[in-house]
mmCIF file of C-alpha atoms and ligand atoms in Angstrom:
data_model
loop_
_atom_site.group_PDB
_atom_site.id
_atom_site.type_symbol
_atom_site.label_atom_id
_atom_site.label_comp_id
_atom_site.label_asym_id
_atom_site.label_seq_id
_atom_site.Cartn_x
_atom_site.Cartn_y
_atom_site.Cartn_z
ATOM 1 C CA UNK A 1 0.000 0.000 0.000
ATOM 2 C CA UNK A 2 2.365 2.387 1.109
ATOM 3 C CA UNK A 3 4.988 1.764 -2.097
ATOM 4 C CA UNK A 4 1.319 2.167 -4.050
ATOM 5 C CA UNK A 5 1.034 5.356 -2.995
ATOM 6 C CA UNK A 6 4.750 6.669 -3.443
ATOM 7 C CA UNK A 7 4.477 4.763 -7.219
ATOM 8 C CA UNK A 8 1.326 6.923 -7.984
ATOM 9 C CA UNK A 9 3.301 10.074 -6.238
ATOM 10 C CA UNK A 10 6.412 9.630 -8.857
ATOM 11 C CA UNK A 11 8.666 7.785 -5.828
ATOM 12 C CA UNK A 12 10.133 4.560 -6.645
ATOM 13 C CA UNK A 13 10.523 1.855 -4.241
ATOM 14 C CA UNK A 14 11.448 -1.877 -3.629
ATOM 15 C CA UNK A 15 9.519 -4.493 -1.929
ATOM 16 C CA UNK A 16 11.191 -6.718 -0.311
ATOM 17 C CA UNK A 17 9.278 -10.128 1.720
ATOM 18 C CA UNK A 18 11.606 -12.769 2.951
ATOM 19 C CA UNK A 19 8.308 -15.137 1.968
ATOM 20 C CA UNK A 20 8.275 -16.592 -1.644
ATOM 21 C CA UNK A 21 5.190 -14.782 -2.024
ATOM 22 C CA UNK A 22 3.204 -11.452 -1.170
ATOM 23 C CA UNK A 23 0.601 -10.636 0.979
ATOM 24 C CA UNK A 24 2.295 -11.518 4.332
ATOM 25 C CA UNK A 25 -0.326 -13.540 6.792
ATOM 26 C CA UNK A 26 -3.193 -12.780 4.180
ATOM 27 C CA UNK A 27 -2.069 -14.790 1.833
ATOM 28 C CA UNK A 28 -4.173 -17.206 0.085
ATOM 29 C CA UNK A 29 -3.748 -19.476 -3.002
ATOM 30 C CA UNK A 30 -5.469 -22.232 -4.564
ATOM 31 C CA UNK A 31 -5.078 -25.666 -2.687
ATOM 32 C CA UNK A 32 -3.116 -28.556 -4.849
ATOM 33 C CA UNK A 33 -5.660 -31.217 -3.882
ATOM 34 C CA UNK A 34 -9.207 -29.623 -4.151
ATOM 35 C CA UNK A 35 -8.745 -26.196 -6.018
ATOM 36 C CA UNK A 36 -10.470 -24.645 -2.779
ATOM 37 C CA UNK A 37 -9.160 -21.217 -1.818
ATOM 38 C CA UNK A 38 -7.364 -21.424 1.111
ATOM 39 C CA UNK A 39 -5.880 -18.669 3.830
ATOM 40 C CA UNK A 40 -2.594 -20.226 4.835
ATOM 41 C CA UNK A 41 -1.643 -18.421 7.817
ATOM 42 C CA UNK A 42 -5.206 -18.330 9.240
ATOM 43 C CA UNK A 43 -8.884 -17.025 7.851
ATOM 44 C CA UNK A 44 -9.234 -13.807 7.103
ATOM 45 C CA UNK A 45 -12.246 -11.792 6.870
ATOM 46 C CA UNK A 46 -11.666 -8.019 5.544
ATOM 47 C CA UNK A 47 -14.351 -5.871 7.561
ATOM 48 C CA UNK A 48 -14.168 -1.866 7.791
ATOM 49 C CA UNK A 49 -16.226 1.035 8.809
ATOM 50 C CA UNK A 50 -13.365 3.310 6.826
ATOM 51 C CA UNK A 51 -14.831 4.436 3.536
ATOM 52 C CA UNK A 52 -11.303 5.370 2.199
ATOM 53 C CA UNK A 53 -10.007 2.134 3.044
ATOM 54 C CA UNK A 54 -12.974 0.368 1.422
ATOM 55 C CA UNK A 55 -12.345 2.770 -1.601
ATOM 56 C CA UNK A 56 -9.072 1.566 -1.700
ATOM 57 C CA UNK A 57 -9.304 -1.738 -1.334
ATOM 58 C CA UNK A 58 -11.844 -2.311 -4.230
ATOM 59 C CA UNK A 59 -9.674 -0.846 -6.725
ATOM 60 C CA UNK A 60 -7.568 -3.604 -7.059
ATOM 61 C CA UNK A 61 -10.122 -6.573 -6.781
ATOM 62 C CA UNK A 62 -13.766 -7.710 -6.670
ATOM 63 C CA UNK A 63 -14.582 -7.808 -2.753
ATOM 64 C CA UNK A 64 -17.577 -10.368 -2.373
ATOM 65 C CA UNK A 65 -20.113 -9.241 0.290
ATOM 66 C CA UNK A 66 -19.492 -12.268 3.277
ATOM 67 C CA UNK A 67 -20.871 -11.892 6.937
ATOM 68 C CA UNK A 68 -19.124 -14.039 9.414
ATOM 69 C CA UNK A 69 -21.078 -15.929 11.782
ATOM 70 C CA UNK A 70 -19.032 -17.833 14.284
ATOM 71 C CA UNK A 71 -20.423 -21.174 16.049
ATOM 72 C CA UNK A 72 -18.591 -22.633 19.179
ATOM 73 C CA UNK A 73 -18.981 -25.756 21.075
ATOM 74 C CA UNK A 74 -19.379 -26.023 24.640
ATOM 75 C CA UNK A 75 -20.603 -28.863 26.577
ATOM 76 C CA UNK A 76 -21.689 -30.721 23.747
ATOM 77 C CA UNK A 77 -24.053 -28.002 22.079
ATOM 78 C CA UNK A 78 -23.215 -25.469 19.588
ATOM 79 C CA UNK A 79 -24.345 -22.157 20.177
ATOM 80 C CA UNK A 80 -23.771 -18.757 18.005
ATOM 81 C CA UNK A 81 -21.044 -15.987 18.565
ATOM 82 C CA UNK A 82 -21.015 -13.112 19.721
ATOM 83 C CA UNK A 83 -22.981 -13.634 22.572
ATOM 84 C CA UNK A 84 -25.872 -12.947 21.562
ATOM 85 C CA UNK A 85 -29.741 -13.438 22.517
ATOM 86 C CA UNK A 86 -30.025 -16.682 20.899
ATOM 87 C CA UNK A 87 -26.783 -17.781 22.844
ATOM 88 C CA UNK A 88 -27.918 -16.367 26.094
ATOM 89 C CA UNK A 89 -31.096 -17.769 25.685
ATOM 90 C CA UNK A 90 -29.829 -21.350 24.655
ATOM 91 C CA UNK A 91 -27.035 -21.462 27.200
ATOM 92 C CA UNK A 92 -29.614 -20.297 30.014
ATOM 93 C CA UNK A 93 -32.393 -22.509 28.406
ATOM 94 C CA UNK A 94 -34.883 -19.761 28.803
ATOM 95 C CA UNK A 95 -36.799 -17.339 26.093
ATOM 96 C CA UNK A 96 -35.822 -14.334 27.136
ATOM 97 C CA UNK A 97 -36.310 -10.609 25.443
ATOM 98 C CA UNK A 98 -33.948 -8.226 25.066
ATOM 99 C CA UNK A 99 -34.817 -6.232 27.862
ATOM 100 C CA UNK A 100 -35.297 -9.409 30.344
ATOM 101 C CA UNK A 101 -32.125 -11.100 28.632
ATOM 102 C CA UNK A 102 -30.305 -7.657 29.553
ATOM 103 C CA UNK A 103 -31.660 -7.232 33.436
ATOM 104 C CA UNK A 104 -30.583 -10.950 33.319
ATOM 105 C CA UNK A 105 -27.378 -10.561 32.439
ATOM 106 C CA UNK A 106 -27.265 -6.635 34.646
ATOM 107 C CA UNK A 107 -27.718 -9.191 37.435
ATOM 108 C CA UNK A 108 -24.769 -11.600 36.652
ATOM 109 C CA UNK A 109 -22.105 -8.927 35.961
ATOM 110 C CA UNK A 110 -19.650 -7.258 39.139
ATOM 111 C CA UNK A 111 -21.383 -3.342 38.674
ATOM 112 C CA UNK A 112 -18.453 -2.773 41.560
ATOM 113 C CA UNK A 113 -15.474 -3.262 38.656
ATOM 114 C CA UNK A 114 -15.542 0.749 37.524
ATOM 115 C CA UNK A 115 -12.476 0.232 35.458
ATOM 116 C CA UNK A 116 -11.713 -3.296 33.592
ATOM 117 C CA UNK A 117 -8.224 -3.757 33.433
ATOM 118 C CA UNK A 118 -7.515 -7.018 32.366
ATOM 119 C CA UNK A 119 -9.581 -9.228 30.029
ATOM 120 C CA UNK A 120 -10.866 -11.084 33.076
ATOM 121 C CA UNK A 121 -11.867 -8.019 34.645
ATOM 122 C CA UNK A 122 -13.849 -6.935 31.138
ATOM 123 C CA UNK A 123 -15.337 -10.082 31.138
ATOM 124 C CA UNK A 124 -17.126 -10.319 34.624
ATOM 125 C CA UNK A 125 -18.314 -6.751 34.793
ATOM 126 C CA UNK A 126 -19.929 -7.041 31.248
ATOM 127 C CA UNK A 127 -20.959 -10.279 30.523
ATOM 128 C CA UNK A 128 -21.344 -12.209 34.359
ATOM 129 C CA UNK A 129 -19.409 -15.268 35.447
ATOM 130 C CA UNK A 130 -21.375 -17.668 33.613
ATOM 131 C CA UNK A 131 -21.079 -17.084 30.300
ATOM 132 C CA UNK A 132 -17.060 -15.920 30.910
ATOM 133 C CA UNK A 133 -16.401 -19.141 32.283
ATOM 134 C CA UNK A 134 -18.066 -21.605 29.416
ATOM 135 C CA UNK A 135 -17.351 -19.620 26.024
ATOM 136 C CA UNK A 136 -13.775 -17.197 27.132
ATOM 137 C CA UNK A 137 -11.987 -18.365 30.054
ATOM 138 C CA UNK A 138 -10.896 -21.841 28.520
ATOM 139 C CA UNK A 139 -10.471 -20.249 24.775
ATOM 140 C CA UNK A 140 -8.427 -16.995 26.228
ATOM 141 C CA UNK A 141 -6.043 -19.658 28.296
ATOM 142 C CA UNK A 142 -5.284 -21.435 25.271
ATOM 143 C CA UNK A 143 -5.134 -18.805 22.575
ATOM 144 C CA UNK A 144 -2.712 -16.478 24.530
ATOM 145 C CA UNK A 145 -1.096 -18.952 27.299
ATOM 146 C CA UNK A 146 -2.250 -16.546 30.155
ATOM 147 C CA UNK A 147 -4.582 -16.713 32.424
ATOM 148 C CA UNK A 148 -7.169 -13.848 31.149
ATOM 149 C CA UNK A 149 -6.922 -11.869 34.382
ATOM 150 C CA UNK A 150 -3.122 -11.137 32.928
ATOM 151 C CA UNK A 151 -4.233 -9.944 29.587
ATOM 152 C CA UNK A 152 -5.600 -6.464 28.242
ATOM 153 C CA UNK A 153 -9.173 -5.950 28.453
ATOM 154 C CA UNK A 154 -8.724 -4.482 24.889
ATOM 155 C CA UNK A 155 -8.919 -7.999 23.460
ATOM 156 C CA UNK A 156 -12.299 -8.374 24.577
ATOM 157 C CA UNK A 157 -13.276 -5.423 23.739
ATOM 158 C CA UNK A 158 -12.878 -7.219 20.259
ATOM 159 C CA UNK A 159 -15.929 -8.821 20.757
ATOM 160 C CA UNK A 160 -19.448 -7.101 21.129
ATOM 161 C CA UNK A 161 -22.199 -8.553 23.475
ATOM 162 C CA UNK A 162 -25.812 -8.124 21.933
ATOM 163 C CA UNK A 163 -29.335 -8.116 22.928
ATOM 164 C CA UNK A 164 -30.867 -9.032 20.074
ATOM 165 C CA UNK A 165 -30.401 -12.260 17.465
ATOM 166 C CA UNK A 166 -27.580 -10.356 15.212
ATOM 167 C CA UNK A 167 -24.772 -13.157 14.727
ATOM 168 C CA UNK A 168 -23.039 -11.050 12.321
ATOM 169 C CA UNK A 169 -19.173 -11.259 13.724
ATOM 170 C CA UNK A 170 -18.478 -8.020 12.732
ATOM 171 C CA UNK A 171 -20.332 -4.397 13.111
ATOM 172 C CA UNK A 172 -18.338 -2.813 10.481
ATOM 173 C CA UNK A 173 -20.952 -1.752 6.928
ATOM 174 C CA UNK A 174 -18.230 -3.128 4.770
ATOM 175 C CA UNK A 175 -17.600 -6.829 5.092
ATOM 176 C CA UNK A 176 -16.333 -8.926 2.348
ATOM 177 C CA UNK A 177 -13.532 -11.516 0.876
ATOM 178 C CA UNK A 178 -11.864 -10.713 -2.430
ATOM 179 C CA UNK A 179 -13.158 -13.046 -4.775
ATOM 180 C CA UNK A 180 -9.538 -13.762 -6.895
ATOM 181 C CA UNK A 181 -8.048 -14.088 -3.048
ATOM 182 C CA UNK A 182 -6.293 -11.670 -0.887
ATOM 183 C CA UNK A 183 -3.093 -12.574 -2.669
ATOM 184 C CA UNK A 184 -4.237 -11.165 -6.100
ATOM 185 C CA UNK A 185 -5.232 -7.976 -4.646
ATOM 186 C CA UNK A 186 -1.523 -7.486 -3.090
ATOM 187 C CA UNK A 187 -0.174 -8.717 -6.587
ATOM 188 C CA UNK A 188 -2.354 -5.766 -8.256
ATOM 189 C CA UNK A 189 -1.530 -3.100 -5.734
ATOM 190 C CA UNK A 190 2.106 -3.796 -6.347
ATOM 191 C CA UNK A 191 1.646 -3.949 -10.390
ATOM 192 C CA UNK A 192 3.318 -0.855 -10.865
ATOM 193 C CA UNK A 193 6.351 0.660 -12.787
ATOM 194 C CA UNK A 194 7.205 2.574 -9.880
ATOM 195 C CA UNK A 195 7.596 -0.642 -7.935
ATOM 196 C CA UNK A 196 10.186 -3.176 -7.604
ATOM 197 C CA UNK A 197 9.205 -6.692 -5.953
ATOM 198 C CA UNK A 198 11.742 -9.020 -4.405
ATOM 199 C CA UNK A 199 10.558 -11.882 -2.832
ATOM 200 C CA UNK A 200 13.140 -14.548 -1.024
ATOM 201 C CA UNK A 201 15.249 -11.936 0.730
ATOM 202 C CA UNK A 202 15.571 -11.440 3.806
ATOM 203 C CA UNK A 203 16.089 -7.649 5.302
ATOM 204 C CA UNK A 204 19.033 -8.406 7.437
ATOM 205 C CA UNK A 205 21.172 -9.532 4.069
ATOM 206 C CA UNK A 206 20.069 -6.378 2.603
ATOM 207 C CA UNK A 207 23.367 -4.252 1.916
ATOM 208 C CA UNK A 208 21.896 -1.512 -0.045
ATOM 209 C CA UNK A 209 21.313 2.160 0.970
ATOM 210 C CA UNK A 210 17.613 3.629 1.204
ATOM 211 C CA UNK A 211 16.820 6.789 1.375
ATOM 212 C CA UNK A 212 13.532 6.057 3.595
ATOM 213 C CA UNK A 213 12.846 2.715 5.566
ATOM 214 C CA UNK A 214 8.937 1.766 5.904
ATOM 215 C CA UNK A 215 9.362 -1.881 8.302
ATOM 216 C CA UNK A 216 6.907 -3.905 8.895
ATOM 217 C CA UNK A 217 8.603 -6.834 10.419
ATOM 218 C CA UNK A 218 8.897 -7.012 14.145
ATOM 219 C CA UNK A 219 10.355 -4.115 16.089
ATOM 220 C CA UNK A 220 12.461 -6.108 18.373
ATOM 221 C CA UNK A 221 13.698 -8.109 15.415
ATOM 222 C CA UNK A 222 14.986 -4.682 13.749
ATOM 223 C CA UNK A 223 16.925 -3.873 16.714
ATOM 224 C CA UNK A 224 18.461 -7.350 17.098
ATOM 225 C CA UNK A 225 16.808 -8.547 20.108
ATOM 226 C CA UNK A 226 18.969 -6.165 21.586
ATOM 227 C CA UNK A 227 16.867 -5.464 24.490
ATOM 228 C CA UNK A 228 15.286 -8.769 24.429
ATOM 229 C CA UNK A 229 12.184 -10.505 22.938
ATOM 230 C CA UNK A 230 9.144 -9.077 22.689
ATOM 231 C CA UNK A 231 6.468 -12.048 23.578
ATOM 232 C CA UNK A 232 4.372 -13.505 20.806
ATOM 233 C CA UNK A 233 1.385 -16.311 20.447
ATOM 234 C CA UNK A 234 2.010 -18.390 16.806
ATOM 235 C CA UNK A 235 -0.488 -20.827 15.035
ATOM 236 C CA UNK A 236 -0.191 -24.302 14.518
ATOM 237 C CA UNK A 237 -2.217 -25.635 11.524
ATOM 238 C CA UNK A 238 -2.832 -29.405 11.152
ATOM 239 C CA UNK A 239 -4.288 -29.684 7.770
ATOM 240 C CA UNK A 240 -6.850 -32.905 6.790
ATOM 241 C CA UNK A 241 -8.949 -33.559 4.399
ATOM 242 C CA UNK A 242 -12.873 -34.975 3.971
ATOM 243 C CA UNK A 243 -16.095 -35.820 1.564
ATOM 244 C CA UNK A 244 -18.185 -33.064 1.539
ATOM 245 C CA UNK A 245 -18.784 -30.762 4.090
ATOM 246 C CA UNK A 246 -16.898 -31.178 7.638
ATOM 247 C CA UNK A 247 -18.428 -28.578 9.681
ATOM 248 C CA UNK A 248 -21.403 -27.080 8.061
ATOM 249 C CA UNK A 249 -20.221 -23.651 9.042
ATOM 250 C CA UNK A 250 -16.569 -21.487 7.840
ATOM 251 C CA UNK A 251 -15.443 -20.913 11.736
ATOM 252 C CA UNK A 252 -16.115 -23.597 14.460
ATOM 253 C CA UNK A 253 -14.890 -22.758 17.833
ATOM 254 C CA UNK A 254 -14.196 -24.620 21.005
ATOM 255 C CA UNK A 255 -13.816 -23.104 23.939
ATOM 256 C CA UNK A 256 -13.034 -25.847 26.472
ATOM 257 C CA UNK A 257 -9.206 -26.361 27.783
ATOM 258 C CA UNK A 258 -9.419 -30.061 27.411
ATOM 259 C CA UNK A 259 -9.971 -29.603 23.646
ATOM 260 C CA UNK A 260 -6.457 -29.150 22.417
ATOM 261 C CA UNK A 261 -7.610 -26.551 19.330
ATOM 262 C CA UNK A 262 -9.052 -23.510 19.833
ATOM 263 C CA UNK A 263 -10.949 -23.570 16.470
ATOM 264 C CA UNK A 264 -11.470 -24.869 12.950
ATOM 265 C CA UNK A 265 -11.862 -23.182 10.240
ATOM 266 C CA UNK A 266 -13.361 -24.713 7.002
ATOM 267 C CA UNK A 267 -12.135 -22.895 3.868
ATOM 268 C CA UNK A 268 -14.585 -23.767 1.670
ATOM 269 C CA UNK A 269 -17.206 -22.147 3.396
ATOM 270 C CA UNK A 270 -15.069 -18.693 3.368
ATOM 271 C CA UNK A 271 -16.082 -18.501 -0.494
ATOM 272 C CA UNK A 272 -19.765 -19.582 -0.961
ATOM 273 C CA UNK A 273 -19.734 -18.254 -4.088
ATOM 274 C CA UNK A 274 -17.913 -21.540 -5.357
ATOM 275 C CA UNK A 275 -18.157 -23.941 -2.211
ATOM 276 C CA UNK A 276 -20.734 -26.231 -4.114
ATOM 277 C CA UNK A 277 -18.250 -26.888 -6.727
ATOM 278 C CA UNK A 278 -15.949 -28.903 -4.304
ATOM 279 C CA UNK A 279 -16.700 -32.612 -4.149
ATOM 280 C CA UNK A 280 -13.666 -32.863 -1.038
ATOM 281 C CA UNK A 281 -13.186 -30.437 1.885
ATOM 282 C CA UNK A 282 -9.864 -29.182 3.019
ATOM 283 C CA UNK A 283 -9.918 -28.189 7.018
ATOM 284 C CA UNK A 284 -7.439 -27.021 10.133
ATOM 285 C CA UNK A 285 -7.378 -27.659 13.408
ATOM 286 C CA UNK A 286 -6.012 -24.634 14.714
ATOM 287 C CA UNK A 287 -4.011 -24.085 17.719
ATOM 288 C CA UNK A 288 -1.398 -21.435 19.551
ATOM 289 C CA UNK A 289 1.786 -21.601 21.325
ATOM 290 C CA UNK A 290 4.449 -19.624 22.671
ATOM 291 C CA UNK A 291 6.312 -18.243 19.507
ATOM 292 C CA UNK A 292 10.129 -19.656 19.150
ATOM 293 C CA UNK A 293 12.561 -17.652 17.405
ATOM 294 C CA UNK A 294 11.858 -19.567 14.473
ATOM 295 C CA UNK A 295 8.409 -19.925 14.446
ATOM 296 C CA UNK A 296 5.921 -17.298 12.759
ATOM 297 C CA UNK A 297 4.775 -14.185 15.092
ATOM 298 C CA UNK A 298 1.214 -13.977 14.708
ATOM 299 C CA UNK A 299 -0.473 -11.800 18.003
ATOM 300 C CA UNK A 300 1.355 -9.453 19.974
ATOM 301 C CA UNK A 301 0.880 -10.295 23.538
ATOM 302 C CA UNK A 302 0.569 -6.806 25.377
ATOM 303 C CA UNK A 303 1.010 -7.963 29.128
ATOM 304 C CA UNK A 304 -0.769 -5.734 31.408
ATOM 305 C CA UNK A 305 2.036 -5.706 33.910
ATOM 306 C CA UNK A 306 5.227 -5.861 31.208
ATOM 307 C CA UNK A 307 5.582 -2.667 29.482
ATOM 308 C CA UNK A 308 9.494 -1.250 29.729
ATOM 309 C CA UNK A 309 10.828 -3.682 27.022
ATOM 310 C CA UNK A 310 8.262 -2.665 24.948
ATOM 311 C CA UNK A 311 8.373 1.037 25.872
ATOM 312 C CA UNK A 312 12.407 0.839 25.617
ATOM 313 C CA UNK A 313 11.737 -0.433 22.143
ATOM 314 C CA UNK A 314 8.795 2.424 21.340
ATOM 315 C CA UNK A 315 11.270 4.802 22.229
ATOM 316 C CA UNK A 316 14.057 3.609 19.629
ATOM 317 C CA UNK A 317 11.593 3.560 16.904
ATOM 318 C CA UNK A 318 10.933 7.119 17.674
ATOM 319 C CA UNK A 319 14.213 8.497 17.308
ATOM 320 C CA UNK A 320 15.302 6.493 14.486
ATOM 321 C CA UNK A 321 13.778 9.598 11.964
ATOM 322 C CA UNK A 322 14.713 7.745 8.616
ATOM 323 C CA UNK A 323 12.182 4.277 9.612
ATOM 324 C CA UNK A 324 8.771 3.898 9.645
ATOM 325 C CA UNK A 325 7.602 1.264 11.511
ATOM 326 C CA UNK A 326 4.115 0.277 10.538
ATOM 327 C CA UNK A 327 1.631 -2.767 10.666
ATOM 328 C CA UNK A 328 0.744 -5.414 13.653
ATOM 329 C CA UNK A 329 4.445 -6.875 14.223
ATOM 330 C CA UNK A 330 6.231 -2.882 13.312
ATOM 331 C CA UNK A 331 3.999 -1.504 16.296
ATOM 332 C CA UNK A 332 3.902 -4.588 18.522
ATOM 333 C CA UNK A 333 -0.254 -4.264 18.239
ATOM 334 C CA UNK A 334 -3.480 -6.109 17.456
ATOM 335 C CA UNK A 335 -4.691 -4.523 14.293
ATOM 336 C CA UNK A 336 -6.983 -5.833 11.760
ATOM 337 C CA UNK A 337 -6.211 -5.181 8.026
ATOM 338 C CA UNK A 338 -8.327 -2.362 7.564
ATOM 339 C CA UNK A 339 -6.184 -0.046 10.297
ATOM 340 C CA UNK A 340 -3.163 -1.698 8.810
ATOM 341 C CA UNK A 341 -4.698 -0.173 5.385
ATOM 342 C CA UNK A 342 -5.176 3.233 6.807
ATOM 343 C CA UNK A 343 -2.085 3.452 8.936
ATOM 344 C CA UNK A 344 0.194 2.673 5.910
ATOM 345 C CA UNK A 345 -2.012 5.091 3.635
ATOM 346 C CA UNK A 346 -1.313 7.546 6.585
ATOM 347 C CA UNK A 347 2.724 6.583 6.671
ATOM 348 C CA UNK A 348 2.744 7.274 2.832
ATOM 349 C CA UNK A 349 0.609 10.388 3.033
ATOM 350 C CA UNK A 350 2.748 11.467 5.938
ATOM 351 C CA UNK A 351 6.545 11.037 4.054
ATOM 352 C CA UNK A 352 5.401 12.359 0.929
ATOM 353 C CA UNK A 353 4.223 15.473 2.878
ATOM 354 C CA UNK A 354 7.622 15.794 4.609
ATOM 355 C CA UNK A 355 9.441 15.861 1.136
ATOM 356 C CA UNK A 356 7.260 18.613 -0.038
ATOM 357 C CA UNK A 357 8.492 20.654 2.689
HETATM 358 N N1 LIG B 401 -12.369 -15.170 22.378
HETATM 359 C C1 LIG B 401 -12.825 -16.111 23.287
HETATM 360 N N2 LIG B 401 -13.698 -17.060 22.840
HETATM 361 C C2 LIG B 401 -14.097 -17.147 21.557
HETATM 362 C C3 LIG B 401 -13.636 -16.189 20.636
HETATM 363 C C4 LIG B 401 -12.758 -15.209 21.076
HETATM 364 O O1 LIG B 401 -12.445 -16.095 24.442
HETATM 365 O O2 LIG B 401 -14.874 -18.063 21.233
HETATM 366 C C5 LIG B 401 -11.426 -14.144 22.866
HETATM 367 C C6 LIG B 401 -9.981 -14.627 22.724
HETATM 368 O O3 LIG B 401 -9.230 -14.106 23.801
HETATM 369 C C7 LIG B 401 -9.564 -14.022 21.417
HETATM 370 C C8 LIG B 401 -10.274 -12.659 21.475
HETATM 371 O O4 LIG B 401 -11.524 -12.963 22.107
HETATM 372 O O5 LIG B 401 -8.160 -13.892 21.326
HETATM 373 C C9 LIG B 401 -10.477 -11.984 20.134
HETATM 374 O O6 LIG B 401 -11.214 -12.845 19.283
HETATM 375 P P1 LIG B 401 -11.152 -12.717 17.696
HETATM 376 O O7 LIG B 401 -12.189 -13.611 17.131
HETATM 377 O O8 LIG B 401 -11.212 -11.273 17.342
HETATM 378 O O9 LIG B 401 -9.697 -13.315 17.405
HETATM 379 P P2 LIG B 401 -8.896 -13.559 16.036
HETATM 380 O O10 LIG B 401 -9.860 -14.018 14.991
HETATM 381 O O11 LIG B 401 -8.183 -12.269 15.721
HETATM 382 O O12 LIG B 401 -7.926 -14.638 16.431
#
């Protein structure tokens, strides 16, 4: 995005991805076996309330319309995510309305937490014990390796809690998967004179001067680990294969700690446009662990008490003037594509204003 916009300025640039192709952790292609689009590093669903980034977006690719709606599994039932009416009223076995399901709930939460912290904290004073404990607690512990009352409430926050039957994932107006794949899109934005592409190389063997550095690898990894590692959750994906349809449903979630995945995702069903075309089904098991140094980082974990490496580091990136740092592992935070989208629009907007000057 950001060499886009320098291209389009008159600025020439070079890509460069260690990867042997684009796109980063939103990159999908074509599986061998079954021809189903797949997300390799995980599902992504693009979802923004940004009209410039929408804008954007769509003029390299054909976004499909696609509302997420997230099932999970506790206790032997399946119930819909969010939390919503129809899983309060399930999970409760009652028939509630939204006002009664609301005093319900008014009556479950701690009203004497003024300020949520932590993720656990979040969870009890908005949503009550009950519902924290079957469809979070177990989930959080796995996905991030902490107990939740270590963790940011801002993860939560994530998540909305309705009143009413709306199972859409997402509150954003623009929600949608590129139909050629996330991959093409990249390939398109890049598709310019002004541009350069080198895939296969890897930024520390990089000998060349630049006049400007936009990096979106990870922040400690630009400084050498110097002051240490910043912590990070990666994804294990154990890939299998079935007739038909596996799960009925794109995102299947399972909140229990005995369950050793957190969820599975069926890719077929993140393209319904084509999904009845596919005789076979290709599915993951998905699952997190503490990242290695050689594994892939995939969420920043933002401890609630462990801040000075991480501010040590912030401080670095400010005074190194001729780097940008930009996207989820550049800023050390949990951003969705469309803010990656805007901040990098915003990086580019921002240097190309400072060489006016
Ligand atoms: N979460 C949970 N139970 C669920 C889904 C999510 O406890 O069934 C929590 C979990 O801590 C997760 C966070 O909410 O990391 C954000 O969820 P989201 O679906 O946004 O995660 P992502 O798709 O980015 O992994």
């Amino acid at each position: 995005m950001i060499a886009r916009e320098l291209a389009e300025a008159g600025i020439a640039s070079v890509v460069m991805d260690e990867r042997n192709h684009v796109a980063g952790n939103c990159h999908t292609e074509r599986d061998p076996r079954t021809g189903i689009m797949v997300h390799r590093y995980g599902p992504h669903i693009f979802h923004t309330d940004q009209q410039h980034v929408w804008d954007f977006i769509n003029r390299f690719g054909e976004m499909v319309p696609f509302i997420l709606r997230v099932k999970t599994t506790h206790g032997g039932r399946v119930y819909p995510l969010p939390v919503n009416l129809h899983t309060i009223n399930q999970f409760f076995d009652r028939a509630m309305s939204p006002a009664e399901a609301k005093a319900f709930i008014e009556g479950q939460v701690r009203a004497d937490i003024e300020n949520p912290r932590s993720f656990e904290e979040q969870a009890l004073r908005f949503i009550g014990a009950p519902l924290y404990e079957a469809f979070f607690r177990g989930y959080t512990t796995k996905q991030w390796g902490l107990e939740p009352s270590k963790l940011p409430a801002s993860i939560l926050k994530r998540l909305p809690l309705r009143f009413d039957y709306d199972d859409n994932y997402f509150s954003h107006p623009y929600q949608a998967i590129p139909r050629a794949g996330y991959s093409a899109i990249v390939s398109r934005i890049l598709d310019h004179t002004g541009i350069e592409l080198r895939l296969g190389c890897r930024f520390e063997d990089v000998t060349e001067e630049f006049s400007h550095l936009f990096y979106s690898g990870g922040m400690d990894r630009y400084y050498g680990y110097s002051l240490g590692r910043l912590g990070y959750r990666t994804l294990d994906f154990r890939q299998s294969y079935h007739e038909g349809d596996f799960q009925g449903t794109a995102i299947m979630n399972y909140p229990e700690e005995e369950v050793p995945f957190t969820r599975v995702t069926e890719h077929k069903h993140f393209a319904p446009w084509e999904a009845s075309r596919f005789g076979e089904t290709v599915v993951f098991h998905e699952s997190s662990r503490a990242c290695g140094p050689d594994d892939i980082p995939y969420y920043p974990i933002r401890l609630v008490e462990e801040t000075s490496m991480l501010e040590a580091y912030e401080a670095r990136t400010r005074e190194d003037r001729d780097v940008t740092f930009v996207g989820r592992l550049g800023t050390y935070q949990y951003l969705d594509m469309d803010v990656t989208i805007d901040h990098a629009l915003t990086a580019a907007r921002d240097y190309l204003s400072r060489q006016v000057e």
